[in-house]
Amino acid sequence: MTPPFSQLTTSLDDIARQGLYRSRRVIASPQGINLEIDGRHIVNFCSNDYLGLANHPDVVNAFKAGADKYGVGSGSAHLICGHSAAHHVLEEELAAFTGRDRALLFSTGYMANIGVISALLGRGDAVFEDRLNHASLLDGGLLSGARFKRYAHADAVDLGANLDKTLGRKLIVTDGVFSMDGDFAPLDELTVAAKKHDAWLMVDDAHGLGVIGEHGGGILEHYGLGQDGVPVLMGTLGKGLGTFGAFVAGSELLIETLIQKARAYIYTTALPAAVAEATRASLKIVIAENWRRDKLRQLSERFRLGAEQLGITLMPSSSAIQPILIGGSQRAVDISNALLAAGFLVSAIRPPTVPQGSARLRVTFSALHEEQHVDRLLDALAEAIAGSK
Ligand SMILES: *Cc1c(COP(=O)(O)O)cnc(C)c1O
């Protein structure tokens, strides 16, 4: 008899052979632009903590005060006895911040996405997803049991052709800022297509909220869109806001429906109240400190200009996500390792996170980086890319 799981060895070997093996790095320091890894100090260029709030003293202090006041565990799901005053006020503040009737906290963005899509759709309905959508949106669509259609990336014409052929309830779902590419969804065109075909539009603004738009209102502020054009807005709290968790914002009717029907909301423990308190502190900074968004724009522009001068081809992104397309998975890993040896953490993103043959280095900036960090990264990148040919 073969020992249990022995077939799994073959499958792990396959993953390794394709240059797709994943492993964790152990971080010994707080999150920030400087990380300690294996006793070495590394400059971090792959965090989603775009505004540099994950270790901000106000946020940390609010978390401590929240733990003193509420304890650590939330005790149960929101619908039993886990919905604290801290959660409740944060929901009201998020609704005000996004200009929507109501907001509903979820424990993670992944759960918000699977919860929302499967609460709104079922068999007989249809979901339309950009082919580069985040895995949690794709999984939510599949889990819902609705007919699942992918349209070409950022292509409202292809979407429209798909919508033409469909009857029943329709939900269009898109990343706001694409997580692995950094480009924006064409929300102006998608809202028109949604109206024309009587479909709902859901935007996942994990990478736009707090970061994009003059006041940090995200991709919807960028396009000047409200609850009418985009009835379902999902945002995460673990990226621009620097803490943890997620929310969905929209009409009273939407939120009440989610409370009754979203299984990923109902059947899970509420996130700790102290995290909600920390998020309230970080939301205040997001609203008050425009310099963080300005700084991010300046750093991204400096990087793009410098990369062009060095002949490094970037993808068309105007966000804090600036990927460098490499192609082969093993080559992307080799370059990432060379950068780490030079003192820079830039992760190699490989399939199935991105399409086959499009492995890339995903460079992200933080408002806490300085111009000299960007310049040093550019030098190291030029060297690492040349060394891997
Ligand atoms: C990170 C991310 C999520 C998941 O959010 P978590 O809170 O980390 O679970 C969902 N959608 C997009 C586009 C993301 O980038």
Tab-separated table of C-alpha atoms and ligand atoms in Angstrom:
chain	number	residue	atom	x	y	z
A	1	MET	CA	0.000	0.000	0.000
A	2	THR	CA	1.282	3.463	-0.834
A	3	PRO	CA	1.476	5.872	2.087
A	4	PRO	CA	-1.351	8.432	2.227
A	5	PHE	CA	-0.900	11.543	0.106
A	6	SER	CA	2.057	10.109	-1.831
A	7	GLN	CA	0.470	11.312	-5.110
A	8	LEU	CA	0.778	14.821	-3.760
A	9	THR	CA	4.566	14.604	-4.040
A	10	THR	CA	4.222	14.371	-7.819
A	11	SER	CA	1.958	17.361	-7.928
A	12	LEU	CA	4.325	19.433	-5.770
A	13	ASP	CA	7.213	18.385	-8.022
A	14	ASP	CA	5.217	19.571	-11.044
A	15	ILE	CA	4.612	22.928	-9.419
A	16	ALA	CA	8.330	23.293	-8.658
A	17	ARG	CA	9.376	22.263	-12.187
A	18	GLN	CA	7.241	25.032	-13.672
A	19	GLY	CA	8.867	27.657	-11.435
A	20	LEU	CA	5.547	28.069	-9.628
A	21	TYR	CA	6.463	26.875	-6.141
A	22	ARG	CA	5.404	29.346	-3.454
A	23	SER	CA	6.950	29.850	-0.053
A	24	ARG	CA	6.641	32.328	2.777
A	25	ARG	CA	9.248	34.755	4.027
A	26	VAL	CA	9.280	35.266	7.759
A	27	ILE	CA	9.122	38.944	8.700
A	28	ALA	CA	10.567	39.802	12.102
A	29	SER	CA	9.763	43.530	12.084
A	30	PRO	CA	6.595	45.633	11.938
A	31	GLN	CA	5.094	46.268	8.506
A	32	GLY	CA	6.600	49.259	6.780
A	33	ILE	CA	9.081	50.197	4.097
A	34	ASN	CA	11.901	48.581	6.092
A	35	LEU	CA	11.557	44.901	6.907
A	36	GLU	CA	13.770	42.514	8.785
A	37	ILE	CA	14.056	39.154	7.019
A	38	ASP	CA	16.515	36.479	8.182
A	39	GLY	CA	18.380	39.087	10.210
A	40	ARG	CA	18.818	41.374	7.181
A	41	HIS	CA	17.263	44.790	6.632
A	42	ILE	CA	15.362	44.981	3.371
A	43	VAL	CA	13.532	47.824	1.630
A	44	ASN	CA	9.983	46.675	0.985
A	45	PHE	CA	8.419	47.280	-2.440
A	46	CYS	CA	5.570	44.794	-2.428
A	47	SER	CA	3.178	45.773	0.345
A	48	ASN	CA	-0.412	46.875	-0.160
A	49	ASP	CA	-0.043	49.243	2.798
A	50	TYR	CA	0.062	52.067	0.259
A	51	LEU	CA	-0.484	54.927	2.674
A	52	GLY	CA	1.913	53.618	5.317
A	53	LEU	CA	-0.772	53.236	8.003
A	54	ALA	CA	-0.260	49.617	9.118
A	55	ASN	CA	2.169	50.714	11.833
A	56	HIS	CA	1.075	54.342	12.298
A	57	PRO	CA	1.209	55.307	16.006
A	58	ASP	CA	-2.383	56.638	16.043
A	59	VAL	CA	-3.636	53.393	14.533
A	60	VAL	CA	-1.592	51.239	16.915
A	61	ASN	CA	-2.774	53.270	19.918
A	62	ALA	CA	-6.416	53.038	18.857
A	63	PHE	CA	-5.967	49.271	18.562
A	64	LYS	CA	-4.522	49.075	22.100
A	65	ALA	CA	-7.285	51.255	23.533
A	66	GLY	CA	-9.833	49.133	21.655
A	67	ALA	CA	-8.425	45.952	23.212
A	68	ASP	CA	-8.561	47.556	26.662
A	69	LYS	CA	-12.178	48.506	26.118
A	70	TYR	CA	-13.533	45.466	24.235
A	71	GLY	CA	-11.045	42.648	24.832
A	72	VAL	CA	-9.496	40.732	21.954
A	73	GLY	CA	-12.049	38.182	20.766
A	74	SER	CA	-15.379	39.365	19.397
A	75	GLY	CA	-17.162	36.342	20.902
A	76	SER	CA	-19.385	35.375	17.983
A	77	ALA	CA	-20.745	36.310	14.600
A	78	HIS	CA	-22.320	39.780	14.145
A	79	LEU	CA	-25.843	38.366	14.306
A	80	ILE	CA	-25.353	36.600	17.651
A	81	CYS	CA	-23.480	38.841	20.099
A	82	GLY	CA	-20.340	39.912	18.210
A	83	HIS	CA	-21.509	43.248	16.749
A	84	SER	CA	-19.884	45.858	19.011
A	85	ALA	CA	-20.429	49.600	19.213
A	86	ALA	CA	-17.005	49.937	17.526
A	87	HIS	CA	-18.164	47.911	14.503
A	88	HIS	CA	-21.386	49.857	14.351
A	89	VAL	CA	-19.767	53.303	14.365
A	90	LEU	CA	-17.150	52.197	11.838
A	91	GLU	CA	-19.946	51.085	9.492
A	92	GLU	CA	-21.562	54.515	9.805
A	93	GLU	CA	-18.246	56.239	9.168
A	94	LEU	CA	-17.547	54.077	6.113
A	95	ALA	CA	-21.022	54.826	4.743
A	96	ALA	CA	-20.369	58.569	5.170
A	97	PHE	CA	-16.885	58.283	3.656
A	98	THR	CA	-18.167	56.485	0.561
A	99	GLY	CA	-21.312	58.637	0.310
A	100	ARG	CA	-23.655	55.653	0.559
A	101	ASP	CA	-26.736	54.805	2.617
A	102	ARG	CA	-25.100	52.035	4.594
A	103	ALA	CA	-21.999	49.895	4.932
A	104	LEU	CA	-21.598	46.356	6.252
A	105	LEU	CA	-18.343	44.995	7.682
A	106	PHE	CA	-17.023	41.605	6.589
A	107	SER	CA	-14.146	39.740	8.207
A	108	THR	CA	-12.092	39.698	4.990
A	109	GLY	CA	-12.386	40.940	1.423
A	110	TYR	CA	-12.340	37.397	0.123
A	111	MET	CA	-15.388	36.626	2.233
A	112	ALA	CA	-17.155	39.851	1.278
A	113	ASN	CA	-16.843	38.963	-2.396
A	114	ILE	CA	-18.062	35.391	-2.135
A	115	GLY	CA	-20.777	36.516	0.288
A	116	VAL	CA	-22.153	39.317	-1.866
A	117	ILE	CA	-22.200	37.577	-5.226
A	118	SER	CA	-23.819	34.425	-3.887
A	119	ALA	CA	-26.368	36.450	-1.892
A	120	LEU	CA	-27.427	38.396	-4.979
A	121	LEU	CA	-27.407	35.639	-7.600
A	122	GLY	CA	-28.403	32.022	-7.980
A	123	ARG	CA	-29.296	29.514	-10.673
A	124	GLY	CA	-31.024	31.184	-13.623
A	125	ASP	CA	-29.032	34.417	-13.142
A	126	ALA	CA	-25.800	35.464	-14.815
A	127	VAL	CA	-22.562	37.034	-13.604
A	128	PHE	CA	-20.180	38.891	-15.940
A	129	GLU	CA	-16.591	39.209	-14.837
A	130	ASP	CA	-13.517	40.909	-16.256
A	131	ARG	CA	-11.082	38.133	-17.058
A	132	LEU	CA	-8.420	39.724	-14.849
A	133	ASN	CA	-10.674	40.007	-11.783
A	134	HIS	CA	-9.297	39.027	-8.382
A	135	ALA	CA	-9.605	35.329	-7.486
A	136	SER	CA	-12.173	36.062	-4.763
A	137	LEU	CA	-14.533	37.645	-7.308
A	138	LEU	CA	-14.145	34.709	-9.670
A	139	ASP	CA	-14.712	32.256	-6.810
A	140	GLY	CA	-17.786	34.201	-5.682
A	141	GLY	CA	-19.211	34.025	-9.192
A	142	LEU	CA	-18.608	30.285	-9.430
A	143	LEU	CA	-20.009	29.620	-5.949
A	144	SER	CA	-23.216	31.533	-6.682
A	145	GLY	CA	-24.368	28.936	-9.203
A	146	ALA	CA	-25.212	31.687	-11.711
A	147	ARG	CA	-24.133	31.361	-15.320
A	148	PHE	CA	-20.537	32.555	-15.362
A	149	LYS	CA	-19.220	34.708	-18.204
A	150	ARG	CA	-15.824	36.309	-18.490
A	151	TYR	CA	-15.342	39.307	-20.758
A	152	ALA	CA	-12.093	40.585	-22.259
A	153	HIS	CA	-10.086	42.778	-19.910
A	154	ALA	CA	-11.531	46.277	-19.527
A	155	ASP	CA	-13.592	45.731	-22.686
A	156	ALA	CA	-17.102	47.187	-22.406
A	157	VAL	CA	-17.858	46.201	-26.012
A	158	ASP	CA	-17.169	42.533	-25.335
A	159	LEU	CA	-19.189	42.838	-22.133
A	160	GLY	CA	-22.082	44.368	-24.066
A	161	ALA	CA	-22.045	41.513	-26.595
A	162	ASN	CA	-22.262	39.016	-23.724
A	163	LEU	CA	-25.060	40.958	-22.013
A	164	ASP	CA	-27.062	41.011	-25.256
A	165	LYS	CA	-27.299	37.238	-25.203
A	166	THR	CA	-28.559	36.902	-21.633
A	167	LEU	CA	-31.865	36.947	-19.828
A	168	GLY	CA	-32.548	36.926	-16.060
A	169	ARG	CA	-30.845	38.809	-13.250
A	170	LYS	CA	-27.436	40.151	-14.291
A	171	LEU	CA	-24.492	41.300	-12.202
A	172	ILE	CA	-21.366	42.847	-13.730
A	173	VAL	CA	-18.350	42.499	-11.451
A	174	THR	CA	-14.979	44.209	-11.754
A	175	ASP	CA	-11.870	45.182	-9.835
A	176	GLY	CA	-11.722	49.013	-9.620
A	177	VAL	CA	-7.925	49.157	-9.796
A	178	PHE	CA	-6.663	45.831	-11.140
A	179	SER	CA	-4.629	44.226	-8.409
A	180	MET	CA	-1.839	42.722	-10.520
A	181	ASP	CA	-1.796	45.289	-13.343
A	182	GLY	CA	-2.498	48.600	-11.636
A	183	ASP	CA	-4.772	49.912	-14.405
A	184	PHE	CA	-8.301	51.245	-13.848
A	185	ALA	CA	-11.535	49.560	-14.906
A	186	PRO	CA	-13.396	51.680	-17.508
A	187	LEU	CA	-16.233	52.403	-15.091
A	188	ASP	CA	-17.684	55.186	-17.247
A	189	GLU	CA	-18.290	52.654	-20.030
A	190	LEU	CA	-19.323	49.832	-17.700
A	191	THR	CA	-22.030	51.956	-16.066
A	192	VAL	CA	-23.462	52.745	-19.503
A	193	ALA	CA	-23.485	49.049	-20.450
A	194	ALA	CA	-25.100	48.166	-17.102
A	195	LYS	CA	-27.888	50.734	-17.583
A	196	LYS	CA	-28.534	49.720	-21.153
A	197	HIS	CA	-28.936	46.047	-20.215
A	198	ASP	CA	-30.629	46.538	-16.870
A	199	ALA	CA	-27.725	44.890	-15.044
A	200	TRP	CA	-26.247	45.686	-11.619
A	201	LEU	CA	-22.629	46.771	-11.330
A	202	MET	CA	-20.342	45.700	-8.491
A	203	VAL	CA	-16.897	47.266	-8.033
A	204	ASP	CA	-14.184	45.802	-5.794
A	205	ASP	CA	-12.042	48.806	-4.881
A	206	ALA	CA	-9.469	46.974	-2.741
A	207	HIS	CA	-6.602	48.919	-4.348
A	208	GLY	CA	-8.316	52.267	-4.888
A	209	LEU	CA	-9.935	53.060	-1.583
A	210	GLY	CA	-7.977	55.699	0.324
A	211	VAL	CA	-5.413	55.872	-2.458
A	212	ILE	CA	-7.167	57.060	-5.627
A	213	GLY	CA	-9.234	60.246	-5.945
A	214	GLU	CA	-8.432	63.639	-4.498
A	215	HIS	CA	-10.009	62.750	-1.146
A	216	GLY	CA	-9.168	59.064	-1.180
A	217	GLY	CA	-12.703	58.118	-2.186
A	218	GLY	CA	-11.213	55.551	-4.545
A	219	ILE	CA	-12.016	54.676	-8.121
A	220	LEU	CA	-15.614	55.934	-7.807
A	221	GLU	CA	-14.385	59.385	-6.778
A	222	HIS	CA	-12.007	59.297	-9.749
A	223	TYR	CA	-14.956	58.740	-12.105
A	224	GLY	CA	-17.442	60.827	-10.116
A	225	LEU	CA	-19.818	57.877	-9.709
A	226	GLY	CA	-22.276	57.244	-6.892
A	227	GLN	CA	-24.632	54.609	-5.629
A	228	ASP	CA	-26.906	54.970	-8.688
A	229	GLY	CA	-24.214	54.095	-11.211
A	230	VAL	CA	-22.466	51.519	-9.033
A	231	PRO	CA	-24.980	50.012	-6.613
A	232	VAL	CA	-22.500	47.569	-5.032
A	233	LEU	CA	-19.165	48.878	-3.730
A	234	MET	CA	-16.781	46.547	-1.935
A	235	GLY	CA	-13.705	47.904	-0.171
A	236	THR	CA	-10.981	46.265	1.880
A	237	LEU	CA	-9.413	47.607	5.054
A	238	GLY	CA	-6.143	45.641	4.925
A	239	LYS	CA	-4.606	47.616	2.057
A	240	GLY	CA	-4.846	51.423	1.785
A	241	LEU	CA	-6.372	51.642	5.257
A	242	GLY	CA	-3.581	49.558	6.711
A	243	THR	CA	-5.614	47.377	9.105
A	244	PHE	CA	-7.755	44.314	8.371
A	245	GLY	CA	-11.231	43.389	7.179
A	246	ALA	CA	-13.552	44.624	4.461
A	247	PHE	CA	-16.951	46.160	3.849
A	248	VAL	CA	-19.714	46.457	1.306
A	249	ALA	CA	-21.539	49.766	0.891
A	250	GLY	CA	-24.784	50.564	-0.870
A	251	SER	CA	-28.496	51.018	-0.403
A	252	GLU	CA	-30.511	50.029	2.647
A	253	LEU	CA	-32.068	47.265	0.561
A	254	LEU	CA	-28.699	45.847	-0.466
A	255	ILE	CA	-27.294	45.842	3.062
A	256	GLU	CA	-30.405	44.280	4.613
A	257	THR	CA	-30.337	41.588	1.911
A	258	LEU	CA	-26.705	40.811	2.732
A	259	ILE	CA	-27.423	40.592	6.456
A	260	GLN	CA	-30.183	38.051	5.745
A	261	LYS	CA	-28.493	36.095	2.959
A	262	ALA	CA	-24.697	36.415	2.733
A	263	ARG	CA	-23.432	33.172	4.239
A	264	ALA	CA	-19.852	34.474	4.498
A	265	TYR	CA	-21.296	37.224	6.707
A	266	ILE	CA	-23.680	35.162	8.795
A	267	TYR	CA	-21.552	32.125	9.566
A	268	THR	CA	-18.295	33.637	10.714
A	269	THR	CA	-16.897	35.380	13.773
A	270	ALA	CA	-16.903	39.170	13.654
A	271	LEU	CA	-13.469	40.731	13.303
A	272	PRO	CA	-12.108	41.996	16.643
A	273	ALA	CA	-13.633	45.273	17.829
A	274	ALA	CA	-10.117	46.591	18.445
A	275	VAL	CA	-9.436	46.208	14.711
A	276	ALA	CA	-12.537	48.303	14.049
A	277	GLU	CA	-11.223	50.967	16.456
A	278	ALA	CA	-7.835	50.915	14.711
A	279	THR	CA	-9.592	51.282	11.348
A	280	ARG	CA	-11.540	54.306	12.612
A	281	ALA	CA	-8.213	55.951	13.474
A	282	SER	CA	-6.774	55.101	10.084
A	283	LEU	CA	-9.866	56.412	8.276
A	284	LYS	CA	-9.335	59.776	9.992
A	285	ILE	CA	-5.787	59.911	8.617
A	286	VAL	CA	-6.947	58.840	5.151
A	287	ILE	CA	-9.406	61.737	5.122
A	288	ALA	CA	-7.080	64.358	6.647
A	289	GLU	CA	-3.738	63.684	4.981
A	290	ASN	CA	-3.784	64.377	1.252
A	291	TRP	CA	0.016	64.430	1.242
A	292	ARG	CA	0.076	60.642	1.362
A	293	ARG	CA	-1.802	60.370	-1.957
A	294	ASP	CA	0.265	63.177	-3.509
A	295	LYS	CA	3.472	61.486	-2.429
A	296	LEU	CA	2.397	58.174	-3.959
A	297	ARG	CA	1.699	59.879	-7.278
A	298	GLN	CA	5.104	61.576	-7.222
A	299	LEU	CA	6.928	58.342	-6.419
A	300	SER	CA	5.101	56.414	-9.169
A	301	GLU	CA	5.845	59.140	-11.706
A	302	ARG	CA	9.514	59.237	-10.734
A	303	PHE	CA	9.681	55.471	-11.076
A	304	ARG	CA	8.018	55.467	-14.494
A	305	LEU	CA	10.311	58.187	-15.789
A	306	GLY	CA	13.416	56.472	-14.437
A	307	ALA	CA	12.371	53.079	-15.789
A	308	GLU	CA	11.840	54.557	-19.227
A	309	GLN	CA	15.334	56.055	-19.185
A	310	LEU	CA	16.749	52.635	-18.278
A	311	GLY	CA	14.765	50.892	-21.016
A	312	ILE	CA	12.641	48.934	-18.523
A	313	THR	CA	9.163	48.411	-19.984
A	314	LEU	CA	6.329	49.053	-17.568
A	315	MET	CA	2.644	48.256	-17.869
A	316	PRO	CA	0.159	51.102	-18.453
A	317	SER	CA	-0.583	51.943	-14.823
A	318	SER	CA	-1.119	55.281	-13.139
A	319	SER	CA	-1.567	53.794	-9.665
A	320	ALA	CA	0.847	52.838	-6.889
A	321	ILE	CA	1.024	49.363	-8.481
A	322	GLN	CA	3.782	49.386	-11.131
A	323	PRO	CA	4.351	45.881	-12.478
A	324	ILE	CA	7.219	44.942	-14.769
A	325	LEU	CA	6.194	42.214	-17.185
A	326	ILE	CA	8.854	39.472	-17.325
A	327	GLY	CA	7.038	36.540	-18.973
A	328	GLY	CA	8.666	33.332	-17.723
A	329	SER	CA	7.925	32.332	-14.152
A	330	GLN	CA	11.425	31.092	-13.330
A	331	ARG	CA	12.999	34.246	-14.713
A	332	ALA	CA	10.681	36.416	-12.615
A	333	VAL	CA	11.691	34.435	-9.517
A	334	ASP	CA	15.394	34.734	-10.384
A	335	ILE	CA	15.125	38.506	-10.717
A	336	SER	CA	13.149	38.765	-7.487
A	337	ASN	CA	15.860	36.732	-5.710
A	338	ALA	CA	18.607	38.922	-7.139
A	339	LEU	CA	16.753	41.993	-5.887
A	340	LEU	CA	16.443	40.448	-2.443
A	341	ALA	CA	20.175	39.776	-2.380
A	342	ALA	CA	20.635	43.474	-3.210
A	343	GLY	CA	18.339	44.454	-0.306
A	344	PHE	CA	14.954	44.978	-2.028
A	345	LEU	CA	11.793	42.941	-1.599
A	346	VAL	CA	9.793	42.819	-4.848
A	347	SER	CA	7.566	39.809	-5.275
A	348	ALA	CA	7.381	37.712	-8.419
A	349	ILE	CA	3.734	37.193	-9.335
A	350	ARG	CA	3.152	34.035	-11.353
A	351	PRO	CA	0.280	31.977	-12.775
A	352	PRO	CA	-2.384	31.192	-11.775
A	353	THR	CA	-2.486	34.610	-10.083
A	354	VAL	CA	-1.782	36.122	-13.526
A	355	PRO	CA	-2.332	34.576	-17.009
A	356	GLN	CA	0.151	31.999	-18.385
A	357	GLY	CA	3.348	33.546	-19.728
A	358	SER	CA	2.786	36.859	-17.973
A	359	ALA	CA	4.794	36.433	-14.758
A	360	ARG	CA	5.813	39.814	-13.480
A	361	LEU	CA	7.521	41.755	-10.747
A	362	ARG	CA	4.849	43.637	-8.873
A	363	VAL	CA	6.419	46.839	-7.564
A	364	THR	CA	4.248	48.839	-5.186
A	365	PHE	CA	4.956	52.138	-3.493
A	366	SER	CA	4.177	53.451	-0.045
A	367	ALA	CA	3.709	57.063	1.007
A	368	LEU	CA	6.617	56.408	3.375
A	369	HIS	CA	9.133	55.747	0.586
A	370	GLU	CA	11.499	58.557	-0.350
A	371	GLU	CA	12.802	59.461	-3.797
A	372	GLN	CA	16.170	57.907	-2.963
A	373	HIS	CA	14.448	54.551	-2.379
A	374	VAL	CA	12.968	54.724	-5.861
A	375	ASP	CA	16.309	55.623	-7.416
A	376	ARG	CA	18.100	52.806	-5.615
A	377	LEU	CA	15.412	50.330	-6.667
A	378	LEU	CA	15.759	51.417	-10.297
A	379	ASP	CA	19.515	50.813	-10.226
A	380	ALA	CA	19.056	47.397	-8.649
A	381	LEU	CA	16.312	46.512	-11.142
A	382	ALA	CA	18.434	47.431	-14.138
A	383	GLU	CA	21.243	45.237	-12.846
A	384	ALA	CA	19.014	42.287	-11.890
A	385	ILE	CA	17.173	42.311	-15.216
A	386	ALA	CA	20.403	42.531	-17.217
A	387	GLY	CA	21.906	39.716	-15.111
A	388	SER	CA	19.009	37.365	-15.849
A	389	LYS	CA	19.096	37.464	-19.654
B	1	LIG	C1	-6.779	41.679	-1.540
B	1	LIG	C2	-7.986	41.659	-2.403
B	1	LIG	C3	-9.155	41.060	-1.961
B	1	LIG	C4	-9.220	40.265	-0.681
B	1	LIG	O1	-9.247	41.071	0.432
B	1	LIG	P1	-8.759	40.469	1.828
B	1	LIG	O2	-9.290	41.401	2.844
B	1	LIG	O3	-7.276	40.429	1.759
B	1	LIG	O4	-9.350	39.100	1.928
B	1	LIG	C5	-10.268	41.152	-2.757
B	1	LIG	N1	-10.236	41.792	-3.941
B	1	LIG	C6	-9.109	42.357	-4.419
B	1	LIG	C7	-9.132	43.043	-5.742
B	1	LIG	C8	-7.948	42.297	-3.664
B	1	LIG	O5	-6.831	42.819	-4.136
